[in-house]
């Protein structure tokens, strides 16, 4: 009378899920920090909330990596997106002054491939360890019919802490004459991938192994290298400046570019005036702009154009900040300043 | 020479994203609690970490709702999955004794439909408000090509806090003779949907408006009502018992059923012996088991079979616990007990 419906015939394979879990357990364990109070398998991840900060404030952020996932699939390289995801989250709370405590992830796919999951989690664990963050929880979901054939998505949440005294931005401390310091991005980071894929793979019909047009034909990056370049974390370089109270604000340049992200930390009485001659737009961005027919205004609102993080400091601290950053091998530069205005970005 | 590639022609429509954001902002704002220290638009959500608990421990969990998303789409009802997601997360940290503080969400789709996003977030906000949790952050992602045509996925992270003294399970306090108390589920909750969809829509060719076969032909639930029944939260009923120290353990019955979830809070020297005659398996589960040809063993490991939460208490406290729960209109019942064993569930 009845057809037997096992979980496998309904499209969900518990064995694949078990195999994936088995592979990621040691990776997750290796990220354990002293604050962690739980092992894998509990319903929730436990983290000690007795912080050394005088007035601790939790800072949290949740994110994905957009259609960079599709580039990963095309190139068959999966560990970088895990790092992208964690670093993106780290930077999002770093701009408020927070150090990361723990991270949780969600990986969902049309079909869970244990070796793909392992590579993604390996990337997440690598980035977590580098930042001293514990990978404390997560969820694997096999969702046939929701995701397109062979596709995977990831999302992650980071929770960090900052002492109220170090919380950024300090809107009341910001004034005309404050200086914008740029820190280079490592590539597109996690934004602009629908555009980049359209230009590279549809319009220009490039293969992931081709070199980026306009780059050195011998030593230039391949399309895969350029598009999968890991979204870097600015934690190590910037946290000492935060703790020393040397910054008044910081903006992580993600979707929306310089144009939309800097205003998120501007008071409504100041503009950020950017000196566009202060850095050279990297070749990948110039290529995407040219072949995509993307004007400067649009590009500045869609791509980071080589600037991944913008620091704002009082003018009299800029020299020591640059010295400190250069000592840490961070090629930071003065890219503009605050002027009286209405809370927007202007370019000159 | 170049074809103009706007974000819209590359498949990502910024206007739709803006429209969705505009719709959800007031919903999110309404969930604000005294601990929240940030407004929407900052890079990270801020929450005051000076807790009244003597030894506060953060408890966090991340989850999705599986292919219940596909039922929502089929029925065109989107607010319930938002509540499912939040309540699932609330229950996952409740079983460790934690009260919820804040929630973050990720909504991704092949194409963001503002009215769908609004309904999903409305559901999340409703559940957050009911639990006193603030919706503190989130991400909307439009990912053409990753999701199947018209499909949406959601994931969420909850962070809560528990005083170390109230942390569950108390493995060392558990002993043979402790009593298992069952609390009814409101339906499938968020598990077993690939199976349920296969049985209802493929094998039995039911429509979402049809009544569940075997239910009252006049007053029985429709398939949509049964499959989209909101994953209930147990917070209000159970938190008073946690705070009063009346429980030694709790298990949230999710994927893996009674068979796999109860052992997550059992010491390796005890079994949970379940009296299967103590409750009646609801009609929806009986229908899915029969038509899916699912044996009892498999069903107990895939579905909650009418039991959404299992409490474990010392025998001498059971009467007062039941009285308290019944007063709160919670039809709790004694469903078994702990016996010497090896950390597994047995049925009799």
CSV table of N, CA, C and O in Angstrom, one decimal, chain B residues 147-226:
chain,number,residue,atom,x,y,z
B,147,UNK,N,20.4,30.3,-5.2
B,147,UNK,CA,19.1,29.8,-4.8
B,147,UNK,C,18.3,29.4,-6.0
B,147,UNK,O,18.5,30.0,-7.1
B,148,UNK,N,17.4,28.4,-5.9
B,148,UNK,CA,16.6,28.0,-7.0
B,148,UNK,C,15.5,29.1,-7.2
B,148,UNK,O,15.2,29.9,-6.3
B,149,UNK,N,15.0,29.1,-8.4
B,149,UNK,CA,13.9,30.1,-8.8
B,149,UNK,C,12.9,30.3,-7.7
B,149,UNK,O,12.2,29.4,-7.3
B,150,UNK,N,12.8,31.6,-7.2
B,150,UNK,CA,11.8,31.9,-6.2
B,150,UNK,C,12.0,31.4,-4.8
B,150,UNK,O,11.2,31.7,-3.9
B,151,UNK,N,13.2,30.8,-4.5
B,151,UNK,CA,13.4,30.2,-3.2
B,151,UNK,C,14.1,31.2,-2.3
B,151,UNK,O,14.8,32.1,-2.7
B,152,UNK,N,13.8,31.1,-1.0
B,152,UNK,CA,14.3,31.9,0.1
B,152,UNK,C,14.9,31.0,1.2
B,152,UNK,O,14.3,29.9,1.4
B,153,UNK,N,15.9,31.4,1.8
B,153,UNK,CA,16.4,30.7,3.0
B,153,UNK,C,16.6,31.7,4.2
B,153,UNK,O,16.9,32.9,3.9
B,154,UNK,N,16.4,31.2,5.4
B,154,UNK,CA,16.7,32.1,6.5
B,154,UNK,C,17.6,31.3,7.5
B,154,UNK,O,17.5,30.1,7.6
B,155,UNK,N,18.4,32.1,8.2
B,155,UNK,CA,19.2,31.5,9.3
B,155,UNK,C,19.2,32.6,10.4
B,155,UNK,O,19.0,33.7,10.2
B,156,UNK,N,19.4,32.1,11.6
B,156,UNK,CA,19.4,33.1,12.7
B,156,UNK,C,20.2,32.6,13.9
B,156,UNK,O,20.5,31.4,14.0
B,157,UNK,N,20.7,33.6,14.6
B,157,UNK,CA,21.6,33.3,15.8
B,157,UNK,C,21.0,34.0,17.0
B,157,UNK,O,20.6,35.2,16.9
B,158,UNK,N,20.9,33.2,18.1
B,158,UNK,CA,20.4,33.8,19.3
B,158,UNK,C,21.5,33.8,20.3
B,158,UNK,O,22.4,32.9,20.3
B,159,UNK,N,21.6,34.8,21.2
B,159,UNK,CA,22.5,34.9,22.3
B,159,UNK,C,21.7,35.1,23.5
B,159,UNK,O,20.9,36.1,23.6
B,160,UNK,N,22.0,34.3,24.5
B,160,UNK,CA,21.3,34.5,25.8
B,160,UNK,C,22.3,34.4,26.9
B,160,UNK,O,23.5,34.2,26.7
B,161,UNK,N,21.8,34.4,28.2
B,161,UNK,CA,22.7,34.4,29.3
B,161,UNK,C,22.1,33.5,30.4
B,161,UNK,O,20.8,33.5,30.5
B,162,UNK,N,22.9,32.8,31.1
B,162,UNK,CA,22.5,32.0,32.3
B,162,UNK,C,23.5,32.2,33.4
B,162,UNK,O,24.7,32.3,33.1
B,163,UNK,N,23.0,32.2,34.6
B,163,UNK,CA,23.9,32.2,35.7
B,163,UNK,C,24.4,30.7,35.9
B,163,UNK,O,23.7,29.8,35.7
B,164,UNK,N,25.8,30.7,36.1
B,164,UNK,CA,26.4,29.3,36.2
B,164,UNK,C,25.6,28.4,37.1
B,164,UNK,O,25.5,27.2,36.9
B,165,UNK,N,25.0,28.9,38.2
B,165,UNK,CA,24.3,28.1,39.2
B,165,UNK,C,23.1,27.5,38.6
B,165,UNK,O,22.6,26.5,39.1
B,166,UNK,N,22.5,28.1,37.5
B,166,UNK,CA,21.3,27.5,36.9
B,166,UNK,C,21.6,26.8,35.6
B,166,UNK,O,20.7,26.3,34.9
B,167,UNK,N,22.9,26.6,35.2
B,167,UNK,CA,23.2,26.0,34.0
B,167,UNK,C,22.8,24.5,34.0
B,167,UNK,O,22.9,23.8,34.9
B,168,UNK,N,22.1,24.1,32.9
B,168,UNK,CA,21.7,22.7,32.7
B,168,UNK,C,22.4,22.1,31.5
B,168,UNK,O,22.9,22.9,30.6
B,169,UNK,N,22.6,20.8,31.4
B,169,UNK,CA,22.1,19.8,32.4
B,169,UNK,C,23.1,19.8,33.6
B,169,UNK,O,24.2,20.1,33.5
B,170,UNK,N,22.5,19.3,34.7
B,170,UNK,CA,23.3,19.0,35.9
B,170,UNK,C,23.6,17.5,36.0
B,170,UNK,O,22.9,16.7,36.7
B,171,UNK,N,24.6,17.1,35.2
B,171,UNK,CA,24.9,15.7,35.0
B,171,UNK,C,25.1,14.9,36.3
B,171,UNK,O,24.6,13.8,36.5
B,172,UNK,N,25.8,15.6,37.2
B,172,UNK,CA,26.2,15.0,38.5
B,172,UNK,C,25.0,14.8,39.4
B,172,UNK,O,25.0,13.9,40.3
B,173,UNK,N,23.9,15.6,39.2
B,173,UNK,CA,22.7,15.5,40.0
B,173,UNK,C,21.7,14.4,39.5
B,173,UNK,O,20.8,14.1,40.1
B,174,UNK,N,22.0,13.9,38.3
B,174,UNK,CA,21.0,13.0,37.6
B,174,UNK,C,21.3,11.6,38.1
B,174,UNK,O,22.4,11.1,38.3
B,175,UNK,N,20.2,10.8,38.4
B,175,UNK,CA,20.3,9.5,38.9
B,175,UNK,C,19.1,8.6,38.5
B,175,UNK,O,18.1,9.2,38.1
B,176,UNK,N,19.2,7.3,38.6
B,176,UNK,CA,18.1,6.4,38.4
B,176,UNK,C,16.9,6.9,39.2
B,176,UNK,O,17.1,7.3,40.4
B,177,UNK,N,15.7,6.9,38.6
B,177,UNK,CA,14.5,7.3,39.3
B,177,UNK,C,14.1,8.7,39.0
B,177,UNK,O,12.9,9.1,39.3
B,178,UNK,N,15.0,9.5,38.4
B,178,UNK,CA,14.6,10.8,38.0
B,178,UNK,C,13.5,10.7,36.9
B,178,UNK,O,13.5,9.7,36.2
B,179,UNK,N,12.6,11.7,36.8
B,179,UNK,CA,11.4,11.6,36.0
B,179,UNK,C,11.5,12.4,34.8
B,179,UNK,O,12.0,13.6,34.8
B,180,UNK,N,11.0,11.9,33.6
B,180,UNK,CA,10.9,12.6,32.4
B,180,UNK,C,9.5,13.2,32.3
B,180,UNK,O,8.6,12.4,32.4
B,181,UNK,N,9.5,14.5,32.0
B,181,UNK,CA,8.2,15.1,31.8
B,181,UNK,C,8.1,15.6,30.4
B,181,UNK,O,9.0,16.3,29.9
B,182,UNK,N,7.0,15.3,29.7
B,182,UNK,CA,6.9,15.7,28.3
B,182,UNK,C,6.0,16.9,28.2
B,182,UNK,O,5.1,17.1,28.9
B,183,UNK,N,6.4,17.8,27.2
B,183,UNK,CA,5.6,19.0,26.9
B,183,UNK,C,5.2,18.8,25.4
B,183,UNK,O,6.1,18.5,24.6
B,184,UNK,N,4.0,19.0,25.1
B,184,UNK,CA,3.6,18.8,23.7
B,184,UNK,C,4.2,19.7,22.7
B,184,UNK,O,4.4,20.9,23.0
B,185,UNK,N,4.5,19.2,21.5
B,185,UNK,CA,4.9,20.0,20.4
B,185,UNK,C,3.6,20.6,19.7
B,185,UNK,O,2.5,20.1,20.0
B,186,UNK,N,3.8,21.6,18.9
B,186,UNK,CA,2.7,22.2,18.2
B,186,UNK,C,2.6,21.7,16.8
B,186,UNK,O,1.7,22.1,16.0
B,187,UNK,N,3.4,20.7,16.4
B,187,UNK,CA,3.4,20.1,15.1
B,187,UNK,C,4.8,19.5,14.8
B,187,UNK,O,5.4,19.1,15.7
B,188,UNK,N,5.2,19.6,13.5
B,188,UNK,CA,6.5,19.1,13.2
B,188,UNK,C,7.7,19.9,13.7
B,188,UNK,O,8.8,19.5,13.7
B,189,UNK,N,7.3,21.1,14.2
B,189,UNK,CA,8.3,22.1,14.6
B,189,UNK,C,9.1,22.5,13.3
B,189,UNK,O,8.6,22.9,12.3
B,190,UNK,N,10.5,22.2,13.3
B,190,UNK,CA,11.2,22.6,12.1
B,190,UNK,C,11.9,21.4,11.5
B,190,UNK,O,12.9,21.5,10.8
B,191,UNK,N,11.4,20.2,11.8
B,191,UNK,CA,12.1,19.0,11.3
B,191,UNK,C,11.2,18.0,10.6
B,191,UNK,O,10.1,17.8,11.0
B,192,UNK,N,11.8,17.3,9.6
B,192,UNK,CA,11.1,16.3,8.9
B,192,UNK,C,10.4,16.8,7.7
B,192,UNK,O,9.5,16.1,7.1
B,193,UNK,N,10.7,18.0,7.2
B,193,UNK,CA,10.0,18.6,6.2
B,193,UNK,C,10.2,18.0,4.8
B,193,UNK,O,9.4,18.1,3.9
B,194,UNK,N,11.4,17.5,4.6
B,194,UNK,CA,11.7,16.9,3.2
B,194,UNK,C,10.8,15.7,3.1
B,194,UNK,O,10.1,15.4,2.1
B,195,UNK,N,10.7,14.9,4.2
B,195,UNK,CA,9.8,13.7,4.3
B,195,UNK,C,8.3,14.1,4.2
B,195,UNK,O,7.6,13.6,3.4
B,196,UNK,N,7.9,15.1,4.9
B,196,UNK,CA,6.5,15.5,5.0
B,196,UNK,C,6.1,16.0,3.6
B,196,UNK,O,5.0,15.7,3.1
B,197,UNK,N,6.9,16.8,2.9
B,197,UNK,CA,6.6,17.3,1.6
B,197,UNK,C,6.5,16.2,0.6
B,197,UNK,O,5.6,16.2,-0.2
B,198,UNK,N,7.4,15.2,0.7
B,198,UNK,CA,7.3,14.1,-0.2
B,198,UNK,C,6.0,13.3,0.0
B,198,UNK,O,5.3,13.0,-1.0
B,199,UNK,N,5.7,13.0,1.2
B,199,UNK,CA,4.4,12.3,1.5
B,199,UNK,C,3.2,13.1,1.1
B,199,UNK,O,2.3,12.6,0.3
B,200,UNK,N,3.1,14.4,1.5
B,200,UNK,CA,1.9,15.2,1.3
B,200,UNK,C,1.8,15.5,-0.2
B,200,UNK,O,0.7,15.4,-0.8
B,201,UNK,N,2.8,16.0,-0.8
B,201,UNK,CA,2.7,16.6,-2.1
B,201,UNK,C,3.0,15.7,-3.3
B,201,UNK,O,2.4,15.8,-4.4
B,202,UNK,N,4.0,14.8,-3.0
B,202,UNK,CA,4.3,13.9,-4.1
B,202,UNK,C,3.5,12.6,-4.1
B,202,UNK,O,2.9,12.2,-5.1
B,203,UNK,N,3.5,11.9,-3.0
B,203,UNK,CA,2.9,10.6,-2.9
B,203,UNK,C,1.4,10.7,-2.8
B,203,UNK,O,0.6,10.1,-3.5
B,204,UNK,N,0.9,11.6,-1.9
B,204,UNK,CA,-0.6,11.7,-1.7
B,204,UNK,C,-1.2,12.8,-2.5
B,204,UNK,O,-2.4,13.0,-2.5
B,205,UNK,N,-0.4,13.6,-3.2
B,205,UNK,CA,-0.9,14.7,-4.1
B,205,UNK,C,-1.9,15.6,-3.4
B,205,UNK,O,-2.9,15.9,-4.0
B,206,UNK,N,-1.6,15.9,-2.2
B,206,UNK,CA,-2.5,16.8,-1.5
B,206,UNK,C,-2.2,18.3,-1.9
B,206,UNK,O,-1.1,18.6,-2.3
B,207,UNK,N,-3.2,19.1,-1.7
B,207,UNK,CA,-3.1,20.5,-1.9
B,207,UNK,C,-2.9,21.1,-0.5
B,207,UNK,O,-3.4,20.6,0.5
B,208,UNK,N,-2.3,22.3,-0.4
B,208,UNK,CA,-2.2,23.0,0.9
B,208,UNK,C,-3.5,23.2,1.6
B,208,UNK,O,-3.6,23.3,2.8
B,209,UNK,N,-4.6,23.3,0.8
B,209,UNK,CA,-5.9,23.6,1.4
B,209,UNK,C,-6.7,22.4,1.8
B,209,UNK,O,-7.7,22.5,2.5
B,210,UNK,N,-6.2,21.2,1.4
B,210,UNK,CA,-6.9,20.0,1.8
B,210,UNK,C,-6.7,19.7,3.3
B,210,UNK,O,-5.7,20.1,3.9
B,211,UNK,N,-7.7,19.0,3.9
B,211,UNK,CA,-7.5,18.7,5.3
B,211,UNK,C,-6.6,17.5,5.5
B,211,UNK,O,-6.5,16.6,4.6
B,212,UNK,N,-5.9,17.4,6.6
B,212,UNK,CA,-5.0,16.3,6.8
B,212,UNK,C,-5.8,15.0,6.9
B,212,UNK,O,-6.7,14.9,7.7
B,213,UNK,N,-5.5,14.0,6.0
B,213,UNK,CA,-6.3,12.8,6.0
B,213,UNK,C,-6.2,12.1,7.4
B,213,UNK,O,-5.2,12.1,8.0
B,214,UNK,N,-7.4,11.7,7.9
B,214,UNK,CA,-7.5,11.1,9.2
B,214,UNK,C,-7.9,12.1,10.2
B,214,UNK,O,-8.3,11.7,11.3
B,215,UNK,N,-7.9,13.4,9.9
B,215,UNK,CA,-8.4,14.4,10.8
B,215,UNK,C,-9.9,14.6,10.6
B,215,UNK,O,-10.4,14.1,9.6
B,216,UNK,N,-10.5,15.4,11.5
B,216,UNK,CA,-11.9,15.7,11.3
B,216,UNK,C,-12.2,16.4,10.0
B,216,UNK,O,-11.6,17.4,9.7
B,217,UNK,N,-13.1,15.8,9.2
B,217,UNK,CA,-13.3,16.4,7.8
B,217,UNK,C,-13.9,17.8,7.8
B,217,UNK,O,-13.9,18.5,6.8
B,218,UNK,N,-14.5,18.2,9.0
B,218,UNK,CA,-15.1,19.5,9.1
B,218,UNK,C,-14.1,20.5,9.8
B,218,UNK,O,-13.9,21.6,9.3
B,219,UNK,N,-13.5,20.0,10.9
B,219,UNK,CA,-12.8,20.9,11.7
B,219,UNK,C,-11.3,20.6,11.7
B,219,UNK,O,-10.5,21.3,12.4
B,220,UNK,N,-10.9,19.6,11.0
B,220,UNK,CA,-9.5,19.2,11.1
B,220,UNK,C,-8.6,20.3,10.4
B,220,UNK,O,-9.1,21.1,9.6
B,221,UNK,N,-7.3,20.2,10.8
B,221,UNK,CA,-6.3,21.2,10.2
B,221,UNK,C,-6.2,20.9,8.7
B,221,UNK,O,-6.2,19.8,8.2
B,222,UNK,N,-6.0,22.0,7.9
B,222,UNK,CA,-5.6,21.8,6.5
B,222,UNK,C,-4.1,21.5,6.5
B,222,UNK,O,-3.4,21.6,7.5
B,223,UNK,N,-3.6,21.0,5.3
B,223,UNK,CA,-2.2,20.6,5.2
B,223,UNK,C,-1.3,21.8,5.5
B,223,UNK,O,-0.3,21.7,6.2
B,224,UNK,N,-1.7,23.0,5.0
B,224,UNK,CA,-0.9,24.2,5.3
B,224,UNK,C,-0.9,24.5,6.7
B,224,UNK,O,0.2,24.8,7.3
B,225,UNK,N,-2.1,24.5,7.4
B,225,UNK,CA,-2.1,24.8,8.8
B,225,UNK,C,-1.3,23.8,9.6
B,225,UNK,O,-0.5,24.1,10.6
B,226,UNK,N,-1.4,22.5,9.2
B,226,UNK,CA,-0.6,21.5,10.0
B,226,UNK,C,0.9,21.6,9.7
B,226,UNK,O,1.7,21.6,10.7
